[in-house]
mmCIF file of C-alpha atoms in Angstrom:
data_model
loop_
_atom_site.group_PDB
_atom_site.id
_atom_site.type_symbol
_atom_site.label_atom_id
_atom_site.label_comp_id
_atom_site.label_asym_id
_atom_site.label_seq_id
_atom_site.Cartn_x
_atom_site.Cartn_y
_atom_site.Cartn_z
ATOM 1 C CA GLY H 28 0.000 0.000 0.000
ATOM 2 C CA THR H 29 0.912 3.647 -0.343
ATOM 3 C CA VAL H 30 1.340 5.801 2.760
ATOM 4 C CA VAL H 31 0.283 9.368 2.297
ATOM 5 C CA ILE H 32 1.738 11.872 4.748
ATOM 6 C CA MET H 33 -0.234 15.088 4.976
ATOM 7 C CA THR H 34 1.646 18.206 6.087
ATOM 8 C CA THR H 35 0.288 21.585 6.829
ATOM 9 C CA GLU H 36 2.434 24.608 6.232
ATOM 10 C CA THR H 37 2.215 27.416 8.738
ATOM 11 C CA ALA H 38 3.354 30.903 8.089
ATOM 12 C CA PRO H 39 6.443 31.852 10.094
ATOM 13 C CA MET H 40 5.620 33.854 13.171
ATOM 14 C CA THR H 41 6.842 37.409 13.021
ATOM 15 C CA PRO H 42 7.461 39.335 16.225
ATOM 16 C CA PRO H 43 5.200 42.312 16.806
ATOM 17 C CA PRO H 44 6.700 45.528 15.535
ATOM 18 C CA THR H 45 8.533 47.460 18.180
ATOM 19 C CA THR H 46 8.654 51.200 18.079
ATOM 20 C CA ALA H 47 12.067 52.502 19.005
ATOM 21 C CA PRO H 48 12.123 55.758 20.923
ATOM 22 C CA GLN H 49 12.450 58.603 18.505
ATOM 23 C CA PRO H 50 15.527 60.753 19.028
ATOM 24 C CA GLU H 51 14.952 64.368 19.873
ATOM 25 C CA PRO H 52 15.480 66.683 16.918
ATOM 26 C CA PRO H 53 18.659 68.759 17.064
ATOM 27 C CA SER H 54 16.565 71.912 16.864
ATOM 28 C CA SER H 55 15.198 71.210 20.363
ATOM 29 C CA TYR H 56 18.663 71.875 21.849
ATOM 30 C CA ILE H 57 20.808 74.977 22.068
ATOM 31 C CA ARG H 58 24.503 74.436 21.361
ATOM 32 C CA THR H 59 26.661 76.781 23.387
ATOM 33 C CA THR H 60 30.075 78.112 22.456
ATOM 34 C CA THR H 61 31.624 75.513 24.793
ATOM 35 C CA GLN H 62 29.862 72.694 22.868
ATOM 36 C CA SER H 63 27.279 71.984 25.565
ATOM 37 C CA TYR H 64 23.781 70.989 24.478
ATOM 38 C CA ILE H 65 20.966 72.499 26.540
ATOM 39 C CA SER H 66 17.359 71.542 25.893
ATOM 40 C CA ARG H 67 15.026 74.390 25.055
ATOM 41 C CA ALA H 68 12.630 72.802 27.571
ATOM 42 C CA ALA H 69 15.159 73.115 30.425
ATOM 43 C CA HIS H 70 14.833 75.895 33.015
ATOM 44 C CA ILE H 71 18.074 77.746 33.755
ATOM 45 C CA LEU H 72 17.217 80.328 36.420
ATOM 46 C CA GLY H 73 19.821 83.033 36.924
ATOM 47 C CA PRO H 74 21.930 81.907 33.931
ATOM 48 C CA ASP H 75 24.743 84.367 34.713
ATOM 49 C CA ARG H 76 25.492 82.342 37.862
ATOM 50 C CA VAL H 77 25.357 78.922 36.153
ATOM 51 C CA HIS H 78 28.842 78.111 34.860
ATOM 52 C CA ALA H 79 29.136 75.052 32.580
ATOM 53 C CA LYS H 80 32.662 74.269 31.375
ATOM 54 C CA GLY H 81 31.456 72.566 28.219
ATOM 55 C CA LYS H 82 30.573 69.405 26.310
ATOM 56 C CA SER H 83 27.712 68.548 28.655
ATOM 57 C CA VAL H 84 24.093 67.588 27.957
ATOM 58 C CA ILE H 85 21.174 69.115 29.850
ATOM 59 C CA ARG H 86 17.912 67.319 29.051
ATOM 60 C CA PRO H 87 14.305 68.624 29.076
ATOM 61 C CA SER H 88 12.618 69.596 32.367
ATOM 62 C CA VAL H 89 15.971 70.085 34.122
ATOM 63 C CA ARG H 90 15.850 73.017 36.564
ATOM 64 C CA ILE H 91 19.073 74.717 37.686
ATOM 65 C CA HIS H 92 18.783 77.501 40.262
ATOM 66 C CA GLY H 93 21.363 80.207 39.805
ATOM 67 C CA ASP H 94 18.859 82.712 41.186
ATOM 68 C CA TYR H 95 19.882 82.186 44.821
ATOM 69 C CA GLY H 96 22.913 84.430 44.432
ATOM 70 C CA ALA H 97 25.430 81.537 44.552
ATOM 71 C CA VAL H 98 27.355 80.118 41.615
ATOM 72 C CA VAL H 99 26.400 76.663 40.309
ATOM 73 C CA SER H 100 29.427 75.188 38.538
ATOM 74 C CA ILE H 101 29.158 72.175 36.202
ATOM 75 C CA GLY H 102 32.255 70.443 34.831
ATOM 76 C CA ARG H 103 32.902 68.909 31.426
ATOM 77 C CA TYR H 104 31.163 65.892 29.907
ATOM 78 C CA CYS H 105 28.279 65.912 32.406
ATOM 79 C CA HIS H 106 24.806 64.542 31.713
ATOM 80 C CA LEU H 107 21.750 65.858 33.552
ATOM 81 C CA ASP H 108 18.724 63.697 32.814
ATOM 82 C CA GLU H 109 15.083 64.713 32.598
ATOM 83 C CA GLY H 110 13.460 66.131 35.722
ATOM 84 C CA VAL H 111 16.717 66.830 37.588
ATOM 85 C CA VAL H 112 16.591 69.791 39.985
ATOM 86 C CA ILE H 113 19.807 71.461 41.166
ATOM 87 C CA ALA H 114 19.822 74.221 43.787
ATOM 88 C CA PRO H 115 22.472 75.469 46.235
ATOM 89 C CA THR H 116 22.489 75.014 49.999
ATOM 90 C CA VAL H 117 21.055 77.946 51.975
ATOM 91 C CA VAL H 118 22.456 78.549 55.489
ATOM 92 C CA ASP H 119 21.515 80.904 58.312
ATOM 93 C CA LEU H 120 24.163 83.584 58.818
ATOM 94 C CA GLU H 121 23.437 83.728 62.553
ATOM 95 C CA VAL H 122 24.630 80.137 63.000
ATOM 96 C CA ALA H 123 27.989 78.802 61.907
ATOM 97 C CA VAL H 124 27.830 76.231 59.152
ATOM 98 C CA ASP H 125 29.696 73.651 61.224
ATOM 99 C CA ASP H 126 27.704 74.259 64.397
ATOM 100 C CA ASP H 127 27.109 70.903 66.143
ATOM 101 C CA GLU H 128 23.687 71.982 67.384
ATOM 102 C CA THR H 129 22.575 72.813 63.840
ATOM 103 C CA LYS H 130 23.695 69.411 62.604
ATOM 104 C CA LYS H 131 21.944 67.700 65.510
ATOM 105 C CA ASN H 132 18.676 69.475 64.723
ATOM 106 C CA ALA H 133 18.981 68.538 61.058
ATOM 107 C CA ARG H 134 19.416 64.873 61.963
ATOM 108 C CA GLU H 135 16.488 64.957 64.380
ATOM 109 C CA ASN H 136 14.242 66.495 61.731
ATOM 110 C CA PHE H 137 15.293 63.907 59.154
ATOM 111 C CA PRO H 138 12.223 61.739 58.497
ATOM 112 C CA MET H 139 13.959 58.396 59.074
ATOM 113 C CA SER H 140 16.794 57.772 61.503
ATOM 114 C CA ALA H 141 19.809 55.691 60.603
ATOM 115 C CA SER H 142 18.707 53.008 63.062
ATOM 116 C CA SER H 143 15.289 52.580 61.458
ATOM 117 C CA SER H 144 14.511 49.045 60.432
ATOM 118 C CA SER H 145 13.209 50.242 57.062
ATOM 119 C CA SER H 146 16.703 51.269 55.963
ATOM 120 C CA SER H 147 17.769 47.607 55.877
ATOM 121 C CA GLY H 148 15.028 46.871 53.379
ATOM 122 C CA PHE H 149 17.292 47.903 50.497
ATOM 123 C CA SER H 150 19.601 44.933 51.174
ATOM 124 C CA THR H 151 17.001 42.338 52.281
ATOM 125 C CA GLY H 152 14.141 43.325 49.952
ATOM 126 C CA PHE H 153 10.924 45.105 50.796
ATOM 127 C CA SER H 154 7.588 43.415 51.121
ATOM 128 C CA ASN H 155 4.773 44.965 49.116
ATOM 129 C CA HIS H 156 3.434 47.109 51.933
ATOM 130 C CA ARG H 157 6.923 48.323 52.785
ATOM 131 C CA ARG H 158 7.437 49.249 49.173
ATOM 132 C CA ARG H 159 4.263 51.284 49.234
ATOM 133 C CA ASN H 160 5.360 52.971 52.458
ATOM 134 C CA ARG H 161 8.764 53.743 50.974
ATOM 135 C CA ASP H 162 7.266 55.184 47.786
ATOM 136 C CA ALA H 163 4.872 57.356 49.800
ATOM 137 C CA MET H 164 7.722 58.549 52.026
ATOM 138 C CA MET H 165 9.934 59.344 49.028
ATOM 139 C CA LYS H 166 7.112 61.311 47.418
ATOM 140 C CA GLN H 167 6.555 63.246 50.653
ATOM 141 C CA MET H 168 10.255 64.041 50.971
ATOM 142 C CA ARG H 169 10.523 65.105 47.323
ATOM 143 C CA ASP H 170 7.463 67.355 47.675
ATOM 144 C CA ARG H 171 9.039 68.941 50.757
ATOM 145 C CA PHE H 172 12.264 69.458 48.834
ATOM 146 C CA LEU H 173 10.488 71.124 45.937
ATOM 147 C CA ALA H 174 8.366 73.233 48.309
ATOM 148 C CA ASP H 175 11.598 74.813 49.536
ATOM 149 C CA LEU H 176 12.194 75.856 45.925
ATOM 150 C CA SER H 177 8.882 77.694 45.684
ATOM 151 C CA PRO H 178 8.701 80.787 43.455
ATOM 152 C CA PRO H 179 10.165 83.956 44.963
ATOM 153 C CA ASN H 180 7.961 86.464 46.724
ATOM 154 C CA ASN H 181 7.056 89.737 45.076
ATOM 155 C CA ASN H 182 7.672 92.151 47.941
ATOM 156 C CA ASP H 183 10.395 94.065 46.127
ATOM 157 C CA ASN H 184 10.223 97.744 45.429
ATOM 158 C CA ASP H 185 9.270 98.606 41.881
ATOM 159 C CA ASN H 186 12.130 101.103 41.800
ATOM 160 C CA ASP H 187 14.707 98.289 42.035
ATOM 161 C CA LYS H 188 13.771 96.432 38.863
ATOM 162 C CA ASP H 189 17.001 97.423 37.168
ATOM 163 C CA ASN H 190 19.034 95.119 39.432
ATOM 164 C CA ASP H 191 17.432 91.856 38.293
ATOM 165 C CA ASN H 192 20.194 89.557 39.524
ATOM 166 C CA ASP H 193 20.336 91.082 42.986
ATOM 167 C CA ASN H 194 16.553 91.012 43.212
ATOM 168 C CA ASP H 195 16.440 87.318 42.317
ATOM 169 C CA ALA H 196 18.940 86.466 45.051
ATOM 170 C CA ALA H 197 17.067 88.589 47.598
ATOM 171 C CA LYS H 198 13.775 86.947 46.709
ATOM 172 C CA ARG H 199 15.113 83.416 47.017
ATOM 173 C CA THR H 200 16.905 83.874 50.338
ATOM 174 C CA LYS H 201 15.360 85.230 53.520
ATOM 175 C CA PRO H 202 17.045 87.963 55.582
ATOM 176 C CA ARG H 203 20.215 86.746 57.343
ATOM 177 C CA GLN H 204 20.519 83.791 54.998
ATOM 178 C CA LYS H 205 23.126 83.035 52.391
ATOM 179 C CA ALA H 206 23.349 80.543 49.536
ATOM 180 C CA LEU H 207 26.616 78.594 49.234
ATOM 181 C CA PRO H 208 28.255 77.733 45.900
ATOM 182 C CA LEU H 209 27.538 74.300 44.427
ATOM 183 C CA SER H 210 30.037 72.503 42.210
ATOM 184 C CA ILE H 211 29.632 69.375 40.082
ATOM 185 C CA GLY H 212 32.764 67.742 38.705
ATOM 186 C CA SER H 213 33.459 66.419 35.225
ATOM 187 C CA HIS H 214 32.250 63.108 33.760
ATOM 188 C CA THR H 215 29.319 63.013 36.194
ATOM 189 C CA ARG H 216 25.827 61.770 35.380
ATOM 190 C CA ILE H 217 22.686 62.613 37.367
ATOM 191 C CA CYS H 218 19.690 60.511 36.360
ATOM 192 C CA ARG H 219 16.064 61.538 36.077
ATOM 193 C CA ASN H 220 13.940 63.070 38.828
ATOM 194 C CA THR H 221 16.854 63.517 41.237
ATOM 195 C CA VAL H 222 16.993 66.629 43.446
ATOM 196 C CA VAL H 223 20.445 67.945 44.392
ATOM 197 C CA ARG H 224 21.065 70.524 47.131
ATOM 198 C CA SER H 225 24.581 69.449 48.044
ATOM 199 C CA LEU H 226 27.673 71.540 48.539
ATOM 200 C CA SER H 227 29.604 69.553 45.949
ATOM 201 C CA ILE H 228 29.568 66.427 43.787
ATOM 202 C CA GLY H 229 32.920 65.187 42.546
ATOM 203 C CA SER H 230 34.086 63.918 39.175
ATOM 204 C CA ASN H 231 33.223 60.501 37.726
ATOM 205 C CA VAL H 232 30.123 60.189 39.905
ATOM 206 C CA TYR H 233 26.949 58.342 38.956
ATOM 207 C CA VAL H 234 23.786 59.479 40.752
ATOM 208 C CA GLY H 235 20.776 57.254 40.080
ATOM 209 C CA SER H 236 17.141 58.139 39.512
ATOM 210 C CA ASP H 237 14.761 59.501 42.168
ATOM 211 C CA CYS H 238 17.534 60.381 44.625
ATOM 212 C CA LEU H 239 17.490 63.227 47.143
ATOM 213 C CA LEU H 240 20.766 64.875 48.152
ATOM 214 C CA HIS H 241 20.143 67.048 51.200
ATOM 215 C CA PRO H 242 21.787 70.408 51.939
ATOM 216 C CA ARG H 243 25.417 70.503 53.089
ATOM 217 C CA SER H 244 26.088 66.956 51.833
ATOM 218 C CA VAL H 245 29.293 66.238 49.903
ATOM 219 C CA VAL H 246 29.922 63.438 47.406
ATOM 220 C CA LYS H 247 33.593 62.837 46.624
ATOM 221 C CA ASP H 248 35.062 61.556 43.330
ATOM 222 C CA CYS H 249 34.319 58.170 41.735
ATOM 223 C CA CYS H 250 31.129 57.231 43.619
ATOM 224 C CA VAL H 251 27.887 55.464 42.739
ATOM 225 C CA ILE H 252 24.635 56.626 44.350
ATOM 226 C CA GLU H 253 22.027 53.962 43.645
ATOM 227 C CA ASP H 254 18.439 54.660 42.601
ATOM 228 C CA GLY H 255 16.117 55.957 45.302
ATOM 229 C CA THR H 256 18.903 56.861 47.738
ATOM 230 C CA VAL H 257 18.477 59.752 50.173
ATOM 231 C CA ILE H 258 21.733 61.402 51.238
ATOM 232 C CA PRO H 259 21.055 63.032 54.653
ATOM 233 C CA PRO H 260 22.256 66.506 55.643
ATOM 234 C CA ASP H 261 26.010 66.888 56.343
ATOM 235 C CA MET H 262 26.880 63.409 55.042
ATOM 236 C CA VAL H 263 30.272 63.147 53.336
ATOM 237 C CA VAL H 264 30.546 60.237 50.896
ATOM 238 C CA PRO H 265 34.190 59.064 50.646
ATOM 239 C CA PRO H 266 35.797 58.466 47.238
ATOM 240 C CA PHE H 267 35.189 55.107 45.496
ATOM 241 C CA SER H 268 32.026 54.390 47.522
ATOM 242 C CA ARG H 269 28.725 52.781 46.638
ATOM 243 C CA VAL H 270 25.757 54.258 48.549
ATOM 244 C CA ARG H 271 22.166 53.074 48.889
ATOM 245 C CA GLY H 272 19.212 53.297 51.253
ATOM 246 C CA VAL H 273 17.065 55.755 53.160
ATOM 247 C CA PRO H 274 19.033 57.331 54.698
ATOM 248 C CA GLY H 275 22.008 56.571 52.462
ATOM 249 C CA ARG H 276 24.757 54.312 53.757
ATOM 250 C CA VAL H 277 28.047 53.239 52.236
ATOM 251 C CA VAL H 278 27.478 49.576 51.313
ATOM 252 C CA GLY H 279 30.705 48.861 49.478
ATOM 253 C CA GLY H 280 33.575 50.144 47.389
ATOM 254 C CA LEU H 281 34.344 50.360 43.698
#
């Protein structure tokens, strides 16, 4: 007898088309004389006090506050991602910057102490409800940070409108307060939705997304700040350190 084998041909499966993210058109960026590219959707407040050395990229929705009266210095080959906010530290002139009592009050007002059990969740993993609590806490802290950067008041005399730069600084800082310079080194990347109010960030530093860097903090060269980290006030991150947690702790070296 004859054996007939019936086969059915099926069309080869093709993967669903994927839409690659469209690059931003060059016209949406301003190229400076130092070869930096600044998005037209970025907000540079007090541009005469924002000093960028060149060849850096500033993405849309970035907000840099030079309107506090202090210089914000950015090194070469830096990348500021979308939603990054950079503003200088503001100190009270009546109290020394290194006053122990001031630092103690700042630590007491910090929303989570270093001994809190939630800070260990970054290494052991959060349960779902802890994740929700952490996200709510991070949102509350970010909102508080941004509230401190509220628009300036309008109590200035109309006769002083000629001194725009001095007016901006006076509006942003209260009487007997002073903004301190903020410097960011070269080859440093700050990822999206991070708020920086540090005194300085060194060179070759990677700061992850959704981080908060509190006033008077210092990050030395060659460090990694992981996503969602909160650097508390007055913390100094040593060189070649990896930091994570709320509040941030050094968890290893590079």
